[in-house]
């Protein structure tokens, strides 16, 4: 640690700020730390006071439920009295009238384009680069490599190319073109040539007859010679698709028109995550996260890895250069617009101490990620991220308007410290805590000149709901909670509140993650509900998923859908506060099955987070089906067990026995990992196993049911043993 005024800063962070972050930024290291100290002095006590306010409200809600609990095991409570109580204590606030956001200088990827949104851990350079480059995705690859194309009739995926499967991919893609970019006559499947004549697209069919697009305005550009273009750019609902033509390619040479692929504009925006999907527990870990973010913005980040004996090098893709129909240059972004998600303000970090106490990590995150982004604004990078001079910071785990207001004050102070114009820092508000859901319009009002994004997070919202109403009674099994009244009300309210506050054509309204990365056919069948529900973006776990989910935005005109939804009745406060209480007796088998599922989720994730420092991964469930897990999934699973323990559905002995048995299964699922340390042979000596027990047996007492304190402490113990 080095003393910097009243601060004590770890050497790794001192070196990073001095030698990598501040050079050419217009801010010296001395100025950076002096401003940091002033901000920590002024705002630190306010953060602490808001956390105390959370605890005060929780204590009052606990006491109310205990005093009013009546037939709780059958799910009965007085909802009207409960709502009135929430108003009395200030948990539920009146919705302000006439909220209209005023955010300016926002990139079109946020204001005008409905598309998938990738979320990726920023501590993994390879994943971060893949996400940034997922603006354009190969439709052929996405179809060929997933279960969207079935295996029947000899179409199974093989190590070598399977022409039967390939022909089905091409037929699927041509049908997609016919549906969304139809021809005046005939089918794209019969095309033998695409040419540009006098600024219009001509498609020659197998019968030698020329035809055109049914809607000629869908043709917006091309690459190469107009008589033999190498790419034809089409557009629908603001999203682009390019028909790639290469007769020398192994696919294109067998295609009558030389088509080698379709590239879909897919992950138009991506969130580089410093929070739920990373396991950064100390200054060394945090510097890796910060360095990757800086490298993305300066265009210097690279990653190399081995695949099938070949070294693969990753770096940011360049922009794409087309020619418009009138012959003028038409540049197209080659990368997603990048947002960064900082940690919530309930977390402290010992990377910096102020008067001997760890500082609130959100202050450090905002200072560092904003100064890294200043390099983009100042033109210090190889490419531009924001073309409007904005920095996009997603703020998670905020509990209502007062916490949003403090985040805005922090942004003011950081802008002044880093010599940025006012409102350069834009805010994405995660609507993932119940007090935020109930007061969303008021929260947006506090950030009216900064907000660019509201997004639902079902898992965190469920975990917070279980914890907030812990004393009300036992909750439904996890799978049934999603079908309870509050869930649809919550999802609807997020859209309705956003539209009422003027988000249409100004800001994103987002929906949560698809958590089954291998089940793409199921995703295609169900995730269209998100754009149909009025969301301009929805989260996906991979570039492949982004490419496939993009098809939903070609299908649904989200702007028109939002216009339809803007007049529907708002959901009631009673719906939004409905508690998903258990309303029946469960059999012993149902209880054990639920416990097994939760134990598998908790242990399968913790062994990677605590044991390996992996914050987001595909974890096999009890049936060996891979599910993407992060801190949000851990929060709901641990809170669910804690709730059933508290209300006597489970007992400690049953939980311990189940965790021990499931630990052996998790060990088996990780048997191929040479660095894995099994839990079952000696659970008492296993740090990940003991962390899991702490989460479930201490879940009722953890503030808001968050998992980070226990995880971080145990990850630090694990690192100390290495």
Short mmCIF file of C-alpha atoms in Angstrom, two decimals, residues 20 91 109 194 227 248 300 352 361 369 437 460 529 592 602 617 630 658 711:
data_model
loop_
_atom_site.label_atom_id
_atom_site.label_comp_id
_atom_site.label_asym_id
_atom_site.label_seq_id
_atom_site.Cartn_x
_atom_site.Cartn_y
_atom_site.Cartn_z
CA UNK A 20 -1.61 3.26 -18.17
CA UNK A 91 -40.67 2.44 0.97
CA UNK A 109 -27.57 2.22 -31.22
CA UNK A 194 -27.03 -10.22 -57.42
CA UNK A 227 -21.80 -5.85 -61.57
CA UNK A 248 -13.87 -18.90 -54.20
CA UNK A 300 -5.17 -2.16 -28.12
CA UNK A 352 -8.17 1.75 -1.69
CA UNK A 361 -16.09 0.30 -4.86
CA UNK A 369 -14.00 3.42 -16.12
CA UNK A 437 -39.64 -1.48 -9.39
CA UNK A 460 -32.18 -10.45 -8.70
CA UNK A 529 -41.77 -12.43 -26.36
CA UNK A 592 -36.41 -32.71 -1.70
CA UNK A 602 -25.34 -23.11 -5.47
CA UNK A 617 -20.07 -19.85 -16.53
CA UNK A 630 -23.92 -15.61 -12.18
CA UNK A 658 -28.32 -32.76 0.65
CA UNK A 711 -18.08 -15.01 -1.86
#
